[in-house]
PDB file of C-alpha atoms in Angstrom:
ATOM      1  CA  MET A 243      59.661  21.465  42.333  1.00  0.00           C
ATOM      2  CA  THR A 244      55.920  21.977  42.983  1.00  0.00           C
ATOM      3  CA  GLU A 245      53.860  19.083  44.277  1.00  0.00           C
ATOM      4  CA  ALA A 246      51.098  17.698  42.100  1.00  0.00           C
ATOM      5  CA  PRO A 247      47.649  18.737  43.287  1.00  0.00           C
ATOM      6  CA  LYS A 248      45.896  16.215  45.479  1.00  0.00           C
ATOM      7  CA  ALA A 249      43.274  14.228  43.620  1.00  0.00           C
ATOM      8  CA  PRO A 250      39.674  14.941  44.721  1.00  0.00           C
ATOM      9  CA  PRO A 251      37.757  12.212  46.539  1.00  0.00           C
ATOM     10  CA  ARG A 252      35.705  10.125  44.129  1.00  0.00           C
ATOM     11  CA  ILE A 253      32.056  10.174  45.205  1.00  0.00           C
ATOM     12  CA  LEU A 254      29.464   7.879  43.641  1.00  0.00           C
ATOM     13  CA  SER A 255      25.830   8.921  43.927  1.00  0.00           C
ATOM     14  CA  ILE A 256      23.276   6.142  43.396  1.00  0.00           C
ATOM     15  CA  ALA A 257      19.983   8.006  43.115  1.00  0.00           C
ATOM     16  CA  GLY A 258      17.125   9.192  40.941  1.00  0.00           C
ATOM     17  CA  SER A 259      17.185  12.034  38.444  1.00  0.00           C
ATOM     18  CA  ASP A 260      15.251  15.230  39.084  1.00  0.00           C
ATOM     19  CA  SER A 261      14.372  16.905  35.794  1.00  0.00           C
ATOM     20  CA  SER A 262      14.150  20.354  37.465  1.00  0.00           C
ATOM     21  CA  GLY A 263      17.672  20.061  38.938  1.00  0.00           C
ATOM     22  CA  GLY A 264      16.809  20.728  42.533  1.00  0.00           C
ATOM     23  CA  ALA A 265      17.084  17.256  44.085  1.00  0.00           C
ATOM     24  CA  GLY A 266      18.375  13.762  43.365  1.00  0.00           C
ATOM     25  CA  ILE A 267      21.381  13.190  41.108  1.00  0.00           C
ATOM     26  CA  GLN A 268      21.474  16.820  39.961  1.00  0.00           C
ATOM     27  CA  ALA A 269      21.652  18.182  43.515  1.00  0.00           C
ATOM     28  CA  ASP A 270      24.274  15.572  44.394  1.00  0.00           C
ATOM     29  CA  VAL A 271      26.547  16.452  41.470  1.00  0.00           C
ATOM     30  CA  LYS A 272      26.370  20.140  42.341  1.00  0.00           C
ATOM     31  CA  THR A 273      27.061  19.526  45.991  1.00  0.00           C
ATOM     32  CA  ILE A 274      29.901  17.044  45.490  1.00  0.00           C
ATOM     33  CA  THR A 275      31.598  19.430  42.994  1.00  0.00           C
ATOM     34  CA  MET A 276      31.231  22.483  45.212  1.00  0.00           C
ATOM     35  CA  LEU A 277      32.784  20.560  48.119  1.00  0.00           C
ATOM     36  CA  GLY A 278      35.808  19.512  46.127  1.00  0.00           C
ATOM     37  CA  GLY A 279      34.814  16.004  45.172  1.00  0.00           C
ATOM     38  CA  TYR A 280      34.706  14.213  41.843  1.00  0.00           C
ATOM     39  CA  ALA A 281      31.074  13.274  41.159  1.00  0.00           C
ATOM     40  CA  MET A 282      29.973  10.022  39.546  1.00  0.00           C
ATOM     41  CA  THR A 283      26.438   8.721  39.145  1.00  0.00           C
ATOM     42  CA  ALA A 284      24.350   5.589  38.873  1.00  0.00           C
ATOM     43  CA  ILE A 285      20.846   6.705  37.979  1.00  0.00           C
ATOM     44  CA  THR A 286      18.133   4.463  39.450  1.00  0.00           C
ATOM     45  CA  ALA A 287      15.056   6.258  38.160  1.00  0.00           C
ATOM     46  CA  VAL A 288      14.047   9.151  35.997  1.00  0.00           C
ATOM     47  CA  THR A 289      11.422  11.588  37.326  1.00  0.00           C
ATOM     48  CA  ALA A 290       9.461  14.373  35.696  1.00  0.00           C
ATOM     49  CA  GLN A 291       9.225  16.873  38.539  1.00  0.00           C
ATOM     50  CA  ASN A 292       9.637  20.505  39.486  1.00  0.00           C
ATOM     51  CA  SER A 293       9.111  22.667  42.529  1.00  0.00           C
ATOM     52  CA  THR A 294       5.346  21.934  42.609  1.00  0.00           C
ATOM     53  CA  GLY A 295       5.528  18.129  42.585  1.00  0.00           C
ATOM     54  CA  VAL A 296       6.390  14.869  40.874  1.00  0.00           C
ATOM     55  CA  MET A 297       4.479  14.209  37.659  1.00  0.00           C
ATOM     56  CA  ALA A 298       5.980  10.883  36.609  1.00  0.00           C
ATOM     57  CA  VAL A 299       8.517   8.292  37.778  1.00  0.00           C
ATOM     58  CA  GLU A 300      10.137   5.476  35.777  1.00  0.00           C
ATOM     59  CA  ALA A 301      12.691   3.154  37.308  1.00  0.00           C
ATOM     60  CA  MET A 302      15.765   2.040  35.360  1.00  0.00           C
ATOM     61  CA  SER A 303      16.308  -1.668  34.713  1.00  0.00           C
ATOM     62  CA  PRO A 304      18.291  -3.335  37.549  1.00  0.00           C
ATOM     63  CA  ASP A 305      20.903  -4.466  35.024  1.00  0.00           C
ATOM     64  CA  LEU A 306      21.511  -0.905  33.753  1.00  0.00           C
ATOM     65  CA  VAL A 307      21.942   0.365  37.322  1.00  0.00           C
ATOM     66  CA  ASP A 308      24.354  -2.469  38.004  1.00  0.00           C
ATOM     67  CA  ARG A 309      26.382  -1.631  34.873  1.00  0.00           C
ATOM     68  CA  GLN A 310      26.586   2.033  35.876  1.00  0.00           C
ATOM     69  CA  ILE A 311      28.013   1.151  39.279  1.00  0.00           C
ATOM     70  CA  GLU A 312      30.431  -1.333  37.792  1.00  0.00           C
ATOM     71  CA  ALA A 313      31.643   1.129  35.169  1.00  0.00           C
ATOM     72  CA  CYS A 314      32.482   3.746  37.802  1.00  0.00           C
ATOM     73  CA  VAL A 315      34.025   1.498  40.425  1.00  0.00           C
ATOM     74  CA  GLU A 316      36.196  -0.614  38.135  1.00  0.00           C
ATOM     75  CA  ASP A 317      37.767   2.241  36.187  1.00  0.00           C
ATOM     76  CA  ILE A 318      37.623   5.468  38.211  1.00  0.00           C
ATOM     77  CA  GLY A 319      37.410   3.921  41.674  1.00  0.00           C
ATOM     78  CA  VAL A 320      35.403   5.275  44.629  1.00  0.00           C
ATOM     79  CA  ASP A 321      36.152   6.869  48.002  1.00  0.00           C
ATOM     80  CA  ALA A 322      32.594   7.287  49.323  1.00  0.00           C
ATOM     81  CA  ILE A 323      29.065   6.490  48.243  1.00  0.00           C
ATOM     82  CA  LYS A 324      25.754   8.269  48.676  1.00  0.00           C
ATOM     83  CA  ILE A 325      22.532   6.284  48.162  1.00  0.00           C
ATOM     84  CA  GLY A 326      19.242   8.032  47.609  1.00  0.00           C
ATOM     85  CA  MET A 327      16.089   7.089  45.718  1.00  0.00           C
ATOM     86  CA  LEU A 328      16.257   3.462  44.608  1.00  0.00           C
ATOM     87  CA  GLY A 329      13.159   3.046  42.470  1.00  0.00           C
ATOM     88  CA  SER A 330      12.380  -0.632  42.993  1.00  0.00           C
ATOM     89  CA  PRO A 331      13.080  -3.528  45.376  1.00  0.00           C
ATOM     90  CA  GLU A 332      15.101  -5.269  42.662  1.00  0.00           C
ATOM     91  CA  ILE A 333      17.389  -2.257  42.413  1.00  0.00           C
ATOM     92  CA  ALA A 334      17.744  -2.146  46.199  1.00  0.00           C
ATOM     93  CA  GLU A 335      18.879  -5.806  46.160  1.00  0.00           C
ATOM     94  CA  LEU A 336      21.378  -5.438  43.341  1.00  0.00           C
ATOM     95  CA  VAL A 337      22.866  -2.272  44.874  1.00  0.00           C
ATOM     96  CA  ALA A 338      23.416  -4.266  48.091  1.00  0.00           C
ATOM     97  CA  ASP A 339      24.964  -7.120  46.097  1.00  0.00           C
ATOM     98  CA  ARG A 340      27.327  -4.764  44.327  1.00  0.00           C
ATOM     99  CA  LEU A 341      28.379  -2.673  47.359  1.00  0.00           C
ATOM    100  CA  GLN A 342      28.895  -5.413  49.911  1.00  0.00           C
ATOM    101  CA  TRP A 343      32.499  -5.903  48.806  1.00  0.00           C
ATOM    102  CA  LEU A 344      33.437  -2.173  48.926  1.00  0.00           C
ATOM    103  CA  GLU A 345      35.205  -0.901  52.017  1.00  0.00           C
ATOM    104  CA  VAL A 346      34.322   2.784  51.708  1.00  0.00           C
ATOM    105  CA  PRO A 347      31.988   5.051  53.664  1.00  0.00           C
ATOM    106  CA  ILE A 348      28.331   4.659  52.589  1.00  0.00           C
ATOM    107  CA  VAL A 349      25.736   7.319  53.366  1.00  0.00           C
ATOM    108  CA  PHE A 350      22.156   6.002  52.887  1.00  0.00           C
ATOM    109  CA  ASP A 351      19.361   8.550  52.609  1.00  0.00           C
ATOM    110  CA  PRO A 352      16.242   6.366  52.708  1.00  0.00           C
ATOM    111  CA  VAL A 353      14.180   8.429  50.285  1.00  0.00           C
ATOM    112  CA  MET A 354      10.453   7.586  50.598  1.00  0.00           C
ATOM    113  CA  ILE A 355       8.542  10.844  50.080  1.00  0.00           C
ATOM    114  CA  ALA A 356       9.548  13.919  48.106  1.00  0.00           C
ATOM    115  CA  THR A 357       9.349  17.415  49.680  1.00  0.00           C
ATOM    116  CA  SER A 358       6.207  17.951  47.624  1.00  0.00           C
ATOM    117  CA  GLY A 359       4.583  14.885  49.262  1.00  0.00           C
ATOM    118  CA  ALA A 360       4.922  12.438  46.324  1.00  0.00           C
ATOM    119  CA  VAL A 361       5.652   8.812  47.316  1.00  0.00           C
ATOM    120  CA  LEU A 362       8.962   7.657  45.864  1.00  0.00           C
ATOM    121  CA  ALA A 363       9.237   4.213  47.469  1.00  0.00           C
ATOM    122  CA  ASP A 364       6.568   1.527  47.849  1.00  0.00           C
ATOM    123  CA  ASP A 365       6.420  -0.991  50.689  1.00  0.00           C
ATOM    124  CA  ALA A 366       8.400  -3.595  48.788  1.00  0.00           C
ATOM    125  CA  THR A 367      11.217  -1.114  48.088  1.00  0.00           C
ATOM    126  CA  ILE A 368      11.295  -0.020  51.677  1.00  0.00           C
ATOM    127  CA  SER A 369      11.561  -3.669  52.716  1.00  0.00           C
ATOM    128  CA  GLY A 370      14.611  -3.894  50.419  1.00  0.00           C
ATOM    129  CA  PHE A 371      16.320  -1.129  52.398  1.00  0.00           C
ATOM    130  CA  ARG A 372      17.241  -3.539  55.186  1.00  0.00           C
ATOM    131  CA  ARG A 373      20.436  -4.985  53.602  1.00  0.00           C
ATOM    132  CA  LEU A 374      21.652  -1.516  52.610  1.00  0.00           C
ATOM    133  CA  MET A 375      21.062  -0.172  56.093  1.00  0.00           C
ATOM    134  CA  GLY A 376      23.128  -3.040  57.445  1.00  0.00           C
ATOM    135  CA  MET A 377      26.159  -2.056  55.375  1.00  0.00           C
ATOM    136  CA  ALA A 378      25.791   1.722  55.674  1.00  0.00           C
ATOM    137  CA  THR A 379      28.136   3.950  57.613  1.00  0.00           C
ATOM    138  CA  LEU A 380      25.420   6.458  58.211  1.00  0.00           C
ATOM    139  CA  ILE A 381      21.641   6.518  57.630  1.00  0.00           C
ATOM    140  CA  THR A 382      19.962   9.936  57.385  1.00  0.00           C
ATOM    141  CA  PRO A 383      16.119   9.577  57.849  1.00  0.00           C
ATOM    142  CA  ASN A 384      13.826  12.533  58.316  1.00  0.00           C
ATOM    143  CA  LEU A 385      11.044  12.167  60.880  1.00  0.00           C
ATOM    144  CA  PRO A 386       8.464  10.590  58.508  1.00  0.00           C
ATOM    145  CA  GLU A 387      11.093   8.127  57.291  1.00  0.00           C
ATOM    146  CA  LEU A 388      12.282   7.387  60.858  1.00  0.00           C
ATOM    147  CA  ALA A 389       8.689   6.667  61.853  1.00  0.00           C
ATOM    148  CA  ALA A 390       8.210   4.341  58.853  1.00  0.00           C
ATOM    149  CA  LEU A 391      11.444   2.463  59.514  1.00  0.00           C
ATOM    150  CA  THR A 392      10.807   1.951  63.248  1.00  0.00           C
ATOM    151  CA  GLY A 393       7.032   1.772  63.443  1.00  0.00           C
ATOM    152  CA  MET A 394       6.906   4.686  65.892  1.00  0.00           C
ATOM    153  CA  ASN A 395       4.336   7.424  65.766  1.00  0.00           C
ATOM    154  CA  GLU A 396       5.520  10.414  63.714  1.00  0.00           C
ATOM    155  CA  GLY A 397       3.779  12.868  65.993  1.00  0.00           C
ATOM    156  CA  SER A 398       5.643  11.656  69.044  1.00  0.00           C
ATOM    157  CA  LEU A 399       8.956  11.958  67.229  1.00  0.00           C
ATOM    158  CA  ALA A 400       8.328  15.682  66.722  1.00  0.00           C
ATOM    159  CA  GLU A 401       7.978  16.401  70.467  1.00  0.00           C
ATOM    160  CA  LYS A 402      10.247  19.187  71.693  1.00  0.00           C
ATOM    161  CA  ASP A 403      11.925  17.088  74.389  1.00  0.00           C
ATOM    162  CA  HIS A 404      13.339  14.866  71.606  1.00  0.00           C
ATOM    163  CA  LYS A 405      13.113  11.708  73.781  1.00  0.00           C
ATOM    164  CA  ALA A 406      11.076   9.824  71.155  1.00  0.00           C
ATOM    165  CA  MET A 407      13.444  10.880  68.399  1.00  0.00           C
ATOM    166  CA  PHE A 408      16.391   9.522  70.411  1.00  0.00           C
ATOM    167  CA  LYS A 409      14.521   6.278  71.198  1.00  0.00           C
ATOM    168  CA  ALA A 410      13.671   5.671  67.519  1.00  0.00           C
ATOM    169  CA  ALA A 411      17.175   6.574  66.290  1.00  0.00           C
ATOM    170  CA  GLN A 412      18.716   4.320  68.968  1.00  0.00           C
ATOM    171  CA  ALA A 413      16.470   1.417  67.929  1.00  0.00           C
ATOM    172  CA  LEU A 414      17.464   1.807  64.256  1.00  0.00           C
ATOM    173  CA  CYS A 415      21.123   2.121  65.267  1.00  0.00           C
ATOM    174  CA  GLU A 416      21.035  -1.047  67.337  1.00  0.00           C
ATOM    175  CA  GLN A 417      19.175  -2.960  64.624  1.00  0.00           C
ATOM    176  CA  HIS A 418      21.634  -2.122  61.856  1.00  0.00           C
ATOM    177  CA  HIS A 419      24.861  -1.388  63.829  1.00  0.00           C
ATOM    178  CA  CYS A 420      25.549   1.935  62.101  1.00  0.00           C
ATOM    179  CA  ASP A 421      25.342   5.644  62.797  1.00  0.00           C
ATOM    180  CA  ILE A 422      21.928   7.334  62.525  1.00  0.00           C
ATOM    181  CA  LEU A 423      21.327  10.991  61.811  1.00  0.00           C
ATOM    182  CA  ALA A 424      17.685  11.714  62.631  1.00  0.00           C
ATOM    183  CA  LYS A 425      16.687  14.944  60.865  1.00  0.00           C
ATOM    184  CA  GLY A 426      14.168  17.104  62.692  1.00  0.00           C
ATOM    185  CA  GLY A 427      13.159  19.557  59.956  1.00  0.00           C
ATOM    186  CA  HIS A 428       9.594  18.220  59.867  1.00  0.00           C
ATOM    187  CA  ALA A 429       8.951  19.100  63.494  1.00  0.00           C
ATOM    188  CA  ASP A 430       7.337  22.338  64.493  1.00  0.00           C
ATOM    189  CA  GLY A 431       9.260  25.152  66.198  1.00  0.00           C
ATOM    190  CA  GLU A 432      11.623  28.021  65.500  1.00  0.00           C
ATOM    191  CA  ARG A 433      14.729  25.836  65.785  1.00  0.00           C
ATOM    192  CA  ILE A 434      15.627  22.681  63.874  1.00  0.00           C
ATOM    193  CA  TYR A 435      17.152  19.852  65.883  1.00  0.00           C
ATOM    194  CA  ASP A 436      19.026  16.939  64.296  1.00  0.00           C
ATOM    195  CA  LEU A 437      20.381  14.014  66.347  1.00  0.00           C
ATOM    196  CA  LEU A 438      23.326  11.703  65.663  1.00  0.00           C
ATOM    197  CA  VAL A 439      23.205   8.362  67.486  1.00  0.00           C
ATOM    198  CA  THR A 440      26.134   5.931  67.269  1.00  0.00           C
ATOM    199  CA  PRO A 441      26.574   2.292  68.348  1.00  0.00           C
ATOM    200  CA  GLU A 442      29.127   3.163  71.088  1.00  0.00           C
ATOM    201  CA  PRO A 443      26.542   4.329  72.340  1.00  0.00           C
ATOM    202  CA  ARG A 444      26.801   8.103  71.879  1.00  0.00           C
ATOM    203  CA  ALA A 445      24.404  10.868  70.990  1.00  0.00           C
ATOM    204  CA  VAL A 446      25.237  14.335  69.514  1.00  0.00           C
ATOM    205  CA  GLY A 447      22.677  17.031  68.875  1.00  0.00           C
ATOM    206  CA  PHE A 448      22.913  19.720  66.126  1.00  0.00           C
ATOM    207  CA  GLU A 449      20.651  22.740  66.262  1.00  0.00           C
ATOM    208  CA  HIS A 450      20.046  25.856  64.261  1.00  0.00           C
ATOM    209  CA  GLN A 451      17.448  28.562  63.763  1.00  0.00           C
ATOM    210  CA  ARG A 452      14.807  27.606  61.235  1.00  0.00           C
ATOM    211  CA  ILE A 453      15.061  29.622  57.983  1.00  0.00           C
ATOM    212  CA  GLU A 454      11.589  30.867  57.008  1.00  0.00           C
ATOM    213  CA  THR A 455      11.490  29.969  53.304  1.00  0.00           C
ATOM    214  CA  ARG A 456       9.623  27.744  50.866  1.00  0.00           C
ATOM    215  CA  HIS A 457      12.845  27.020  48.982  1.00  0.00           C
ATOM    216  CA  THR A 458      13.819  23.695  50.518  1.00  0.00           C
ATOM    217  CA  HIS A 459      13.613  21.319  47.555  1.00  0.00           C
ATOM    218  CA  GLY A 460      16.408  18.700  47.738  1.00  0.00           C
ATOM    219  CA  THR A 461      17.681  19.495  51.241  1.00  0.00           C
ATOM    220  CA  GLY A 462      17.902  15.808  52.187  1.00  0.00           C
ATOM    221  CA  CYS A 463      19.735  14.877  48.960  1.00  0.00           C
ATOM    222  CA  THR A 464      22.089  17.804  49.410  1.00  0.00           C
ATOM    223  CA  LEU A 465      22.839  16.993  53.048  1.00  0.00           C
ATOM    224  CA  SER A 466      23.566  13.293  52.421  1.00  0.00           C
ATOM    225  CA  SER A 467      25.824  13.918  49.413  1.00  0.00           C
ATOM    226  CA  ALA A 468      27.634  16.660  51.301  1.00  0.00           C
ATOM    227  CA  ILE A 469      28.308  14.240  54.199  1.00  0.00           C
ATOM    228  CA  ALA A 470      29.523  11.578  51.779  1.00  0.00           C
ATOM    229  CA  THR A 471      31.880  14.056  50.140  1.00  0.00           C
ATOM    230  CA  VAL A 472      33.397  15.237  53.415  1.00  0.00           C
ATOM    231  CA  LEU A 473      33.758  11.588  54.494  1.00  0.00           C
ATOM    232  CA  GLY A 474      35.569  11.020  51.209  1.00  0.00           C
ATOM    233  CA  HIS A 475      37.994  13.780  52.261  1.00  0.00           C
ATOM    234  CA  GLY A 476      38.861  11.610  55.266  1.00  0.00           C
ATOM    235  CA  GLN A 477      36.890  13.405  57.981  1.00  0.00           C
ATOM    236  CA  SER A 478      34.963  11.735  60.829  1.00  0.00           C
ATOM    237  CA  VAL A 479      31.200  11.232  60.661  1.00  0.00           C
ATOM    238  CA  GLU A 480      30.483  13.901  63.277  1.00  0.00           C
ATOM    239  CA  HIS A 481      32.700  16.519  61.627  1.00  0.00           C
ATOM    240  CA  SER A 482      31.304  15.583  58.201  1.00  0.00           C
ATOM    241  CA  ILE A 483      27.802  16.219  59.490  1.00  0.00           C
ATOM    242  CA  ARG A 484      28.768  19.586  60.959  1.00  0.00           C
ATOM    243  CA  LEU A 485      30.331  20.802  57.722  1.00  0.00           C
ATOM    244  CA  ALA A 486      27.535  19.344  55.572  1.00  0.00           C
ATOM    245  CA  ARG A 487      24.869  21.101  57.706  1.00  0.00           C
ATOM    246  CA  GLN A 488      26.723  24.417  57.306  1.00  0.00           C
ATOM    247  CA  TYR A 489      26.703  23.913  53.514  1.00  0.00           C
ATOM    248  CA  VAL A 490      22.974  23.149  53.439  1.00  0.00           C
ATOM    249  CA  ILE A 491      22.089  26.143  55.621  1.00  0.00           C
ATOM    250  CA  LYS A 492      24.074  28.464  53.355  1.00  0.00           C
ATOM    251  CA  ALA A 493      22.584  26.911  50.255  1.00  0.00           C
ATOM    252  CA  ILE A 494      19.068  27.509  51.618  1.00  0.00           C
ATOM    253  CA  GLU A 495      19.997  31.110  52.445  1.00  0.00           C
ATOM    254  CA  ASN A 496      21.269  31.585  48.909  1.00  0.00           C
ATOM    255  CA  ALA A 497      18.359  29.928  47.114  1.00  0.00           C
ATOM    256  CA  PRO A 498      17.774  31.601  43.700  1.00  0.00           C
ATOM    257  CA  GLY A 499      14.018  31.870  44.170  1.00  0.00           C
ATOM    258  CA  PHE A 500      13.033  29.678  41.221  1.00  0.00           C
ATOM    259  CA  GLY A 501       9.720  27.911  40.944  1.00  0.00           C
ATOM    260  CA  GLU A 502       6.187  28.341  42.236  1.00  0.00           C
ATOM    261  CA  GLY A 503       6.419  25.732  44.971  1.00  0.00           C
ATOM    262  CA  SER A 504       9.270  24.316  47.069  1.00  0.00           C
ATOM    263  CA  GLY A 505      12.156  25.832  45.108  1.00  0.00           C
ATOM    264  CA  PRO A 506      15.745  24.613  44.722  1.00  0.00           C
ATOM    265  CA  LEU A 507      18.730  25.535  46.878  1.00  0.00           C
ATOM    266  CA  GLY A 508      21.580  27.768  45.829  1.00  0.00           C
ATOM    267  CA  HIS A 509      24.183  25.028  45.536  1.00  0.00           C
ATOM    268  CA  GLN A 510      26.578  27.001  43.358  1.00  0.00           C
ATOM    269  CA  ALA A 511      26.511  30.090  45.626  1.00  0.00           C
ATOM    270  CA  VAL A 512      28.257  28.312  48.537  1.00  0.00           C
ATOM    271  CA  ARG A 513      31.837  27.400  49.283  1.00  0.00           C
ATOM    272  CA  LEU A 514      32.913  26.199  52.748  1.00  0.00           C
TER     273      LEU A 514
END
């Protein structure tokens, strides 16, 4: 008698929609699916964007976002959650209200600025991040986001000795009592250095050769949803980050070359 196949982990992405398919909900669904998860979504905002920039953004009503989360959790269930673009402070608050009772891994990617440079979160929305950061398993800020969340100078965070990056990540870790993955892709240099800081305290560095390409649209979304999916499979945070980084690197290497600006990754070309 053959055993029934194991059910895939149920991953809920709470994020904005990218009309060009390279970032946001669309990147999350592709990533979750390719990594063996079952993708569900709660769309917080709709954007008109492509590889060259963001042309328009319209946030969903908080009630509709709440209903989407409720519909997924109460019927399908959830094993891990990824949070990306939130769209408004009201949505940030209701997401915190809805998730505070769920005992599953939560990966929070504090999306503030798109790869193209478009601002995707105002000061009030960023202020609303605090509750979500307090309940997150892992927060994944890039260097501009880390600077905004800690008040540190972005230039100092990009220094090659990485001391300022560690100091900022440690401060955020101590403030919210969760793991922090500081992403160093915005720093100069031939190698990219990411840093995981945990409350124990413990620090783990991840490093790889920079890939010279303009096709990096949606890397942060892809990484955070990949981590959430591997966490949903029952892996540790550190191992989830290692596997997720491998996926993102391969997706960048297999980018299809679409668009005139920062093009999308090759999500469908990669299997770990």
